[in-house]
mmCIF file of N, CA and C in Angstrom:
data_model
loop_
_atom_site.group_PDB
_atom_site.id
_atom_site.type_symbol
_atom_site.label_atom_id
_atom_site.label_comp_id
_atom_site.label_asym_id
_atom_site.label_seq_id
_atom_site.Cartn_x
_atom_site.Cartn_y
_atom_site.Cartn_z
ATOM 1 N N MET A 1 131.322 118.693 220.845
ATOM 2 C CA MET A 1 130.416 118.948 219.749
ATOM 3 C C MET A 1 129.528 120.140 220.125
ATOM 4 N N PRO A 2 129.380 121.111 219.229
ATOM 5 C CA PRO A 2 128.526 122.268 219.525
ATOM 6 C C PRO A 2 127.072 121.835 219.732
ATOM 7 N N PRO A 3 126.337 122.574 220.566
ATOM 8 C CA PRO A 3 124.948 122.173 220.853
ATOM 9 C C PRO A 3 124.056 122.123 219.611
ATOM 10 N N LEU A 4 124.240 123.042 218.679
ATOM 11 C CA LEU A 4 123.401 123.037 217.481
ATOM 12 C C LEU A 4 123.625 121.770 216.659
ATOM 13 N N THR A 5 124.874 121.409 216.488
ATOM 14 C CA THR A 5 125.197 120.192 215.741
ATOM 15 C C THR A 5 124.646 118.967 216.455
ATOM 16 N N GLN A 6 124.759 118.970 217.767
ATOM 17 C CA GLN A 6 124.248 117.852 218.545
ATOM 18 C C GLN A 6 122.732 117.741 218.410
ATOM 19 N N ASN A 7 122.036 118.875 218.421
ATOM 20 C CA ASN A 7 120.576 118.844 218.282
ATOM 21 C C ASN A 7 120.143 118.368 216.903
ATOM 22 N N VAL A 8 120.956 118.628 215.887
ATOM 23 C CA VAL A 8 120.615 118.202 214.535
ATOM 24 C C VAL A 8 120.969 116.737 214.312
ATOM 25 N N LEU A 9 122.091 116.310 214.814
ATOM 26 C CA LEU A 9 122.551 114.946 214.565
ATOM 27 C C LEU A 9 121.870 113.891 215.427
ATOM 28 N N THR A 10 121.460 114.251 216.625
ATOM 29 C CA THR A 10 120.864 113.265 217.520
ATOM 30 C C THR A 10 119.607 112.625 216.935
ATOM 31 N N PRO A 11 118.655 113.405 216.390
ATOM 32 C CA PRO A 11 117.491 112.730 215.774
ATOM 33 C C PRO A 11 117.871 111.853 214.586
ATOM 34 N N ASP A 12 118.880 112.276 213.825
ATOM 35 C CA ASP A 12 119.308 111.456 212.688
ATOM 36 C C ASP A 12 119.884 110.131 213.154
ATOM 37 N N ILE A 13 120.619 110.178 214.217
ATOM 38 C CA ILE A 13 121.222 108.946 214.729
ATOM 39 C C ILE A 13 120.147 108.038 215.315
ATOM 40 N N ASP A 14 119.176 108.652 216.028
ATOM 41 C CA ASP A 14 118.122 107.850 216.653
ATOM 42 C C ASP A 14 117.141 107.279 215.629
ATOM 43 N N LYS A 15 116.697 108.104 214.699
ATOM 44 C CA LYS A 15 115.671 107.682 213.746
ATOM 45 C C LYS A 15 116.245 107.127 212.453
ATOM 46 N N GLY A 16 117.441 107.525 212.125
ATOM 47 C CA GLY A 16 118.044 107.081 210.885
ATOM 48 C C GLY A 16 118.000 108.154 209.819
ATOM 49 N N ILE A 17 119.016 108.207 209.010
ATOM 50 C CA ILE A 17 119.132 109.224 207.966
ATOM 51 C C ILE A 17 118.097 109.009 206.867
ATOM 52 N N VAL A 18 117.646 107.768 206.678
ATOM 53 C CA VAL A 18 116.660 107.486 205.641
ATOM 54 C C VAL A 18 115.347 108.211 205.943
ATOM 55 N N ASP A 19 114.943 108.223 207.213
ATOM 56 C CA ASP A 19 113.722 108.943 207.584
ATOM 57 C C ASP A 19 113.852 110.428 207.288
ATOM 58 N N ARG A 20 115.021 110.973 207.543
ATOM 59 C CA ARG A 20 115.218 112.397 207.282
ATOM 60 C C ARG A 20 115.186 112.683 205.778
ATOM 61 N N MET A 21 115.806 111.827 204.973
ATOM 62 C CA MET A 21 115.807 112.040 203.532
ATOM 63 C C MET A 21 114.404 111.893 202.945
ATOM 64 N N GLN A 22 113.582 111.023 203.499
ATOM 65 C CA GLN A 22 112.221 110.860 202.999
ATOM 66 C C GLN A 22 111.345 112.059 203.321
ATOM 67 N N SER A 23 111.703 112.816 204.343
ATOM 68 C CA SER A 23 110.893 113.965 204.719
ATOM 69 C C SER A 23 111.282 115.236 203.962
ATOM 70 N N LEU A 24 112.381 115.210 203.221
ATOM 71 C CA LEU A 24 112.807 116.401 202.488
ATOM 72 C C LEU A 24 112.002 116.554 201.202
ATOM 73 N N PRO A 25 111.743 117.793 200.784
ATOM 74 C CA PRO A 25 110.969 117.996 199.551
ATOM 75 C C PRO A 25 111.838 117.864 198.300
ATOM 76 N N ILE A 26 112.376 116.692 198.084
ATOM 77 C CA ILE A 26 113.244 116.437 196.938
ATOM 78 C C ILE A 26 112.585 115.366 196.077
ATOM 79 N N ASN A 27 112.596 115.594 194.795
ATOM 80 C CA ASN A 27 112.053 114.615 193.865
ATOM 81 C C ASN A 27 112.923 113.357 193.897
ATOM 82 N N PRO A 28 112.328 112.179 194.002
ATOM 83 C CA PRO A 28 113.127 110.951 194.022
ATOM 84 C C PRO A 28 114.001 110.787 192.774
ATOM 85 N N ALA A 29 113.549 111.317 191.630
ATOM 86 C CA ALA A 29 114.368 111.229 190.418
ATOM 87 C C ALA A 29 115.658 112.024 190.587
ATOM 88 N N ALA A 30 115.604 113.144 191.299
ATOM 89 C CA ALA A 30 116.815 113.932 191.538
ATOM 90 C C ALA A 30 117.806 113.161 192.399
ATOM 91 N N VAL A 31 117.305 112.410 193.359
ATOM 92 C CA VAL A 31 118.183 111.596 194.192
ATOM 93 C C VAL A 31 118.828 110.496 193.361
ATOM 94 N N LEU A 32 118.055 109.883 192.465
ATOM 95 C CA LEU A 32 118.618 108.835 191.607
ATOM 96 C C LEU A 32 119.678 109.391 190.665
ATOM 97 N N VAL A 33 119.412 110.557 190.075
ATOM 98 C CA VAL A 33 120.396 111.171 189.182
ATOM 99 C C VAL A 33 121.651 111.527 189.959
ATOM 100 N N GLY A 34 121.462 112.108 191.136
ATOM 101 C CA GLY A 34 122.614 112.489 191.951
ATOM 102 C C GLY A 34 123.440 111.303 192.400
ATOM 103 N N SER A 35 122.791 110.197 192.708
ATOM 104 C CA SER A 35 123.557 109.026 193.153
ATOM 105 C C SER A 35 124.202 108.288 191.986
ATOM 106 N N ALA A 36 123.662 108.442 190.773
ATOM 107 C CA ALA A 36 124.235 107.762 189.615
ATOM 108 C C ALA A 36 125.459 108.484 189.068
ATOM 109 N N MET A 37 125.561 109.772 189.304
ATOM 110 C CA MET A 37 126.679 110.552 188.788
ATOM 111 C C MET A 37 127.878 110.449 189.718
ATOM 112 N N ARG A 38 129.046 110.594 189.144
ATOM 113 C CA ARG A 38 130.279 110.448 189.918
ATOM 114 C C ARG A 38 130.738 111.747 190.573
ATOM 115 N N SER A 39 130.303 112.886 190.019
ATOM 116 C CA SER A 39 130.780 114.152 190.574
ATOM 117 C C SER A 39 129.718 115.223 190.414
ATOM 118 N N VAL A 40 129.915 116.326 191.091
ATOM 119 C CA VAL A 40 129.003 117.458 191.000
ATOM 120 C C VAL A 40 129.031 118.032 189.590
ATOM 121 N N GLU A 41 130.189 118.037 188.966
ATOM 122 C CA GLU A 41 130.308 118.563 187.607
ATOM 123 C C GLU A 41 129.475 117.747 186.619
ATOM 124 N N ALA A 42 129.416 116.447 186.818
ATOM 125 C CA ALA A 42 128.619 115.596 185.936
ATOM 126 C C ALA A 42 127.129 115.909 186.081
ATOM 127 N N VAL A 43 126.672 116.122 187.318
ATOM 128 C CA VAL A 43 125.271 116.482 187.550
ATOM 129 C C VAL A 43 124.974 117.836 186.921
ATOM 130 N N ASN A 44 125.879 118.797 187.096
ATOM 131 C CA ASN A 44 125.683 120.117 186.493
ATOM 132 C C ASN A 44 125.616 120.036 184.968
ATOM 133 N N GLY A 45 126.457 119.223 184.374
ATOM 134 C CA GLY A 45 126.431 119.059 182.925
ATOM 135 C C GLY A 45 125.125 118.459 182.435
ATOM 136 N N LEU A 46 124.632 117.464 183.141
ATOM 137 C CA LEU A 46 123.365 116.836 182.766
ATOM 138 C C LEU A 46 122.205 117.821 182.910
ATOM 139 N N MET A 47 122.164 118.543 184.010
ATOM 140 C CA MET A 47 121.082 119.510 184.226
ATOM 141 C C MET A 47 121.147 120.650 183.207
ATOM 142 N N PHE A 48 122.342 121.072 182.849
ATOM 143 C CA PHE A 48 122.487 122.119 181.831
ATOM 144 C C PHE A 48 121.971 121.618 180.485
ATOM 145 N N ALA A 49 122.305 120.376 180.161
ATOM 146 C CA ALA A 49 121.845 119.813 178.886
ATOM 147 C C ALA A 49 120.328 119.664 178.851
ATOM 148 N N MET A 50 119.700 119.490 180.007
ATOM 149 C CA MET A 50 118.247 119.383 180.053
ATOM 150 C C MET A 50 117.571 120.758 180.054
ATOM 151 N N MET A 51 118.167 121.738 180.730
ATOM 152 C CA MET A 51 117.526 123.046 180.877
ATOM 153 C C MET A 51 117.713 123.952 179.659
ATOM 154 N N LEU A 52 118.775 123.786 178.914
ATOM 155 C CA LEU A 52 119.023 124.659 177.773
ATOM 156 C C LEU A 52 117.918 124.559 176.716
ATOM 157 N N PRO A 53 117.506 123.370 176.288
ATOM 158 C CA PRO A 53 116.404 123.331 175.317
ATOM 159 C C PRO A 53 115.086 123.868 175.882
ATOM 160 N N ILE A 54 114.835 123.620 177.163
ATOM 161 C CA ILE A 54 113.609 124.125 177.779
ATOM 162 C C ILE A 54 113.602 125.649 177.770
ATOM 163 N N THR A 55 114.755 126.252 177.992
ATOM 164 C CA THR A 55 114.851 127.706 177.984
ATOM 165 C C THR A 55 114.569 128.274 176.604
ATOM 166 N N PHE A 56 115.078 127.636 175.572
ATOM 167 C CA PHE A 56 114.860 128.137 174.223
ATOM 168 C C PHE A 56 113.453 127.836 173.703
ATOM 169 N N LEU A 57 112.753 126.886 174.307
ATOM 170 C CA LEU A 57 111.389 126.591 173.903
ATOM 171 C C LEU A 57 110.363 127.429 174.665
ATOM 172 N N ALA A 58 110.813 128.418 175.399
ATOM 173 C CA ALA A 58 109.912 129.318 176.115
ATOM 174 C C ALA A 58 109.597 130.529 175.242
ATOM 175 N N ASP A 59 108.615 131.303 175.680
ATOM 176 C CA ASP A 59 108.274 132.514 174.935
ATOM 177 C C ASP A 59 108.989 133.738 175.503
ATOM 178 N N THR A 60 110.176 133.546 176.010
ATOM 179 C CA THR A 60 110.949 134.620 176.614
ATOM 180 C C THR A 60 111.435 135.625 175.580
ATOM 181 N N PHE A 61 111.921 135.157 174.461
ATOM 182 C CA PHE A 61 112.563 136.017 173.474
ATOM 183 C C PHE A 61 111.758 136.189 172.186
ATOM 184 N N ALA A 62 110.695 135.428 172.017
ATOM 185 C CA ALA A 62 109.927 135.493 170.772
ATOM 186 C C ALA A 62 108.439 135.394 171.079
ATOM 187 N N PRO A 63 107.605 136.120 170.348
ATOM 188 C CA PRO A 63 106.163 136.010 170.574
ATOM 189 C C PRO A 63 105.630 134.672 170.085
ATOM 190 N N THR A 64 104.621 134.176 170.753
ATOM 191 C CA THR A 64 104.084 132.870 170.380
ATOM 192 C C THR A 64 103.139 132.935 169.187
ATOM 193 N N GLU A 65 102.698 134.113 168.792
ATOM 194 C CA GLU A 65 101.744 134.227 167.690
ATOM 195 C C GLU A 65 102.328 133.744 166.365
ATOM 196 N N ARG A 66 103.616 133.878 166.189
ATOM 197 C CA ARG A 66 104.253 133.476 164.922
ATOM 198 C C ARG A 66 104.723 132.030 164.929
ATOM 199 N N MET A 67 104.575 131.350 166.044
ATOM 200 C CA MET A 67 105.038 129.966 166.151
ATOM 201 C C MET A 67 104.008 129.019 165.552
ATOM 202 N N THR A 68 104.492 127.853 165.137
ATOM 203 C CA THR A 68 103.580 126.815 164.672
ATOM 204 C C THR A 68 102.732 126.352 165.860
ATOM 205 N N PRO A 69 101.569 125.771 165.610
ATOM 206 C CA PRO A 69 100.682 125.395 166.728
ATOM 207 C C PRO A 69 101.320 124.461 167.749
ATOM 208 N N TRP A 70 102.070 123.458 167.305
ATOM 209 C CA TRP A 70 102.672 122.533 168.262
ATOM 210 C C TRP A 70 103.756 123.211 169.086
ATOM 211 N N LEU A 71 104.530 124.117 168.469
ATOM 212 C CA LEU A 71 105.568 124.838 169.205
ATOM 213 C C LEU A 71 104.946 125.870 170.140
ATOM 214 N N ARG A 72 103.861 126.493 169.714
ATOM 215 C CA ARG A 72 103.160 127.450 170.563
ATOM 216 C C ARG A 72 102.637 126.766 171.829
ATOM 217 N N THR A 73 102.109 125.558 171.664
ATOM 218 C CA THR A 73 101.602 124.809 172.821
ATOM 219 C C THR A 73 102.721 124.516 173.804
ATOM 220 N N ILE A 74 103.861 124.092 173.293
ATOM 221 C CA ILE A 74 105.009 123.811 174.165
ATOM 222 C C ILE A 74 105.470 125.083 174.860
ATOM 223 N N ALA A 75 105.564 126.178 174.121
ATOM 224 C CA ALA A 75 106.043 127.435 174.693
ATOM 225 C C ALA A 75 105.093 127.975 175.755
ATOM 226 N N GLU A 76 103.796 127.817 175.554
ATOM 227 C CA GLU A 76 102.846 128.346 176.515
ATOM 228 C C GLU A 76 102.733 127.478 177.764
ATOM 229 N N TRP A 77 103.025 126.190 177.651
ATOM 230 C CA TRP A 77 102.988 125.302 178.819
ATOM 231 C C TRP A 77 104.346 125.150 179.492
ATOM 232 N N ASN A 78 105.355 125.777 178.946
ATOM 233 C CA ASN A 78 106.705 125.681 179.481
ATOM 234 C C ASN A 78 106.778 126.408 180.824
ATOM 235 N N PRO A 79 107.354 125.796 181.853
ATOM 236 C CA PRO A 79 107.459 126.479 183.150
ATOM 237 C C PRO A 79 108.340 127.731 183.099
ATOM 238 N N ILE A 80 109.290 127.777 182.202
ATOM 239 C CA ILE A 80 110.136 128.966 182.074
ATOM 240 C C ILE A 80 109.295 130.145 181.588
ATOM 241 N N SER A 81 108.341 129.905 180.701
ATOM 242 C CA SER A 81 107.461 130.973 180.228
ATOM 243 C C SER A 81 106.640 131.546 181.377
ATOM 244 N N SER A 82 106.143 130.674 182.231
ATOM 245 C CA SER A 82 105.370 131.139 183.389
ATOM 246 C C SER A 82 106.236 131.941 184.342
ATOM 247 N N LEU A 83 107.462 131.497 184.537
ATOM 248 C CA LEU A 83 108.378 132.218 185.416
ATOM 249 C C LEU A 83 108.704 133.596 184.855
ATOM 250 N N VAL A 84 108.974 133.675 183.570
ATOM 251 C CA VAL A 84 109.294 134.954 182.938
ATOM 252 C C VAL A 84 108.102 135.898 183.019
ATOM 253 N N LEU A 85 106.908 135.385 182.784
ATOM 254 C CA LEU A 85 105.706 136.208 182.863
ATOM 255 C C LEU A 85 105.494 136.732 184.280
ATOM 256 N N ALA A 86 105.717 135.878 185.271
ATOM 257 C CA ALA A 86 105.552 136.299 186.661
ATOM 258 C C ALA A 86 106.564 137.371 187.049
ATOM 259 N N VAL A 87 107.807 137.219 186.619
ATOM 260 C CA VAL A 87 108.829 138.216 186.941
ATOM 261 C C VAL A 87 108.539 139.533 186.225
ATOM 262 N N ARG A 88 108.080 139.465 184.984
ATOM 263 C CA ARG A 88 107.736 140.692 184.264
ATOM 264 C C ARG A 88 106.598 141.433 184.958
ATOM 265 N N GLU A 89 105.586 140.703 185.412
ATOM 266 C CA GLU A 89 104.485 141.340 186.113
ATOM 267 C C GLU A 89 104.921 141.876 187.464
ATOM 268 N N LEU A 90 105.794 141.157 188.145
ATOM 269 C CA LEU A 90 106.285 141.604 189.445
ATOM 270 C C LEU A 90 107.060 142.897 189.331
ATOM 271 N N TRP A 91 107.876 143.011 188.296
ATOM 272 C CA TRP A 91 108.684 144.209 188.095
ATOM 273 C C TRP A 91 107.972 145.263 187.252
ATOM 274 N N ASN A 92 106.692 145.017 186.953
ATOM 275 C CA ASN A 92 105.887 145.936 186.154
ATOM 276 C C ASN A 92 106.540 146.212 184.800
ATOM 277 N N ASN A 93 107.099 145.171 184.222
ATOM 278 C CA ASN A 93 107.767 145.266 182.935
ATOM 279 C C ASN A 93 106.887 144.588 181.894
ATOM 280 N N VAL A 94 105.991 145.343 181.336
ATOM 281 C CA VAL A 94 105.097 144.789 180.330
ATOM 282 C C VAL A 94 105.847 144.797 179.008
ATOM 283 N N GLY A 95 106.455 143.660 178.712
ATOM 284 C CA GLY A 95 107.278 143.560 177.514
ATOM 285 C C GLY A 95 106.451 143.362 176.264
ATOM 286 N N PRO A 96 107.089 143.406 175.114
ATOM 287 C CA PRO A 96 106.361 143.237 173.855
ATOM 288 C C PRO A 96 105.824 141.829 173.658
ATOM 289 N N PHE A 97 106.350 140.863 174.404
ATOM 290 C CA PHE A 97 105.926 139.491 174.224
ATOM 291 C C PHE A 97 105.072 139.005 175.378
ATOM 292 N N ASN A 98 104.556 139.904 176.174
ATOM 293 C CA ASN A 98 103.748 139.518 177.311
ATOM 294 C C ASN A 98 102.387 139.040 176.819
ATOM 295 N N ARG A 99 102.039 137.797 177.125
ATOM 296 C CA ARG A 99 100.793 137.219 176.632
ATOM 297 C C ARG A 99 99.566 137.926 177.181
ATOM 298 N N ARG A 100 99.611 138.390 178.398
ATOM 299 C CA ARG A 100 98.413 138.984 178.999
ATOM 300 C C ARG A 100 98.083 140.328 178.385
ATOM 301 N N THR A 101 99.060 141.062 177.890
ATOM 302 C CA THR A 101 98.769 142.351 177.290
ATOM 303 C C THR A 101 98.241 142.202 175.879
ATOM 304 N N GLN A 102 98.494 141.051 175.236
ATOM 305 C CA GLN A 102 98.067 140.855 173.858
ATOM 306 C C GLN A 102 96.697 140.213 173.763
ATOM 307 N N GLN A 103 96.143 139.762 174.863
ATOM 308 C CA GLN A 103 94.846 139.101 174.822
ATOM 309 C C GLN A 103 93.722 140.101 174.975
#
């Protein structure tokens, strides 16, 4: 057994794999979803079905000023909107839908 593999596996064998899994920064819900699904493709399909509506409810492609109040609230609190805004600012791409330039 290579030394690197031995150094990684020895603590797992001594302490147990459960201790190692509890120390990882993984949401417990993700572990439950992953263990409930039969294959990687099933997990990918579920995650795609969850992320697609979130992507379209962001202010990535449309300004929030024309949205209804409840949709505007969702779009402004959407994590995808924050990510898009951060990337636009990082790349110095002040787009037409950038909230900070319109305020």
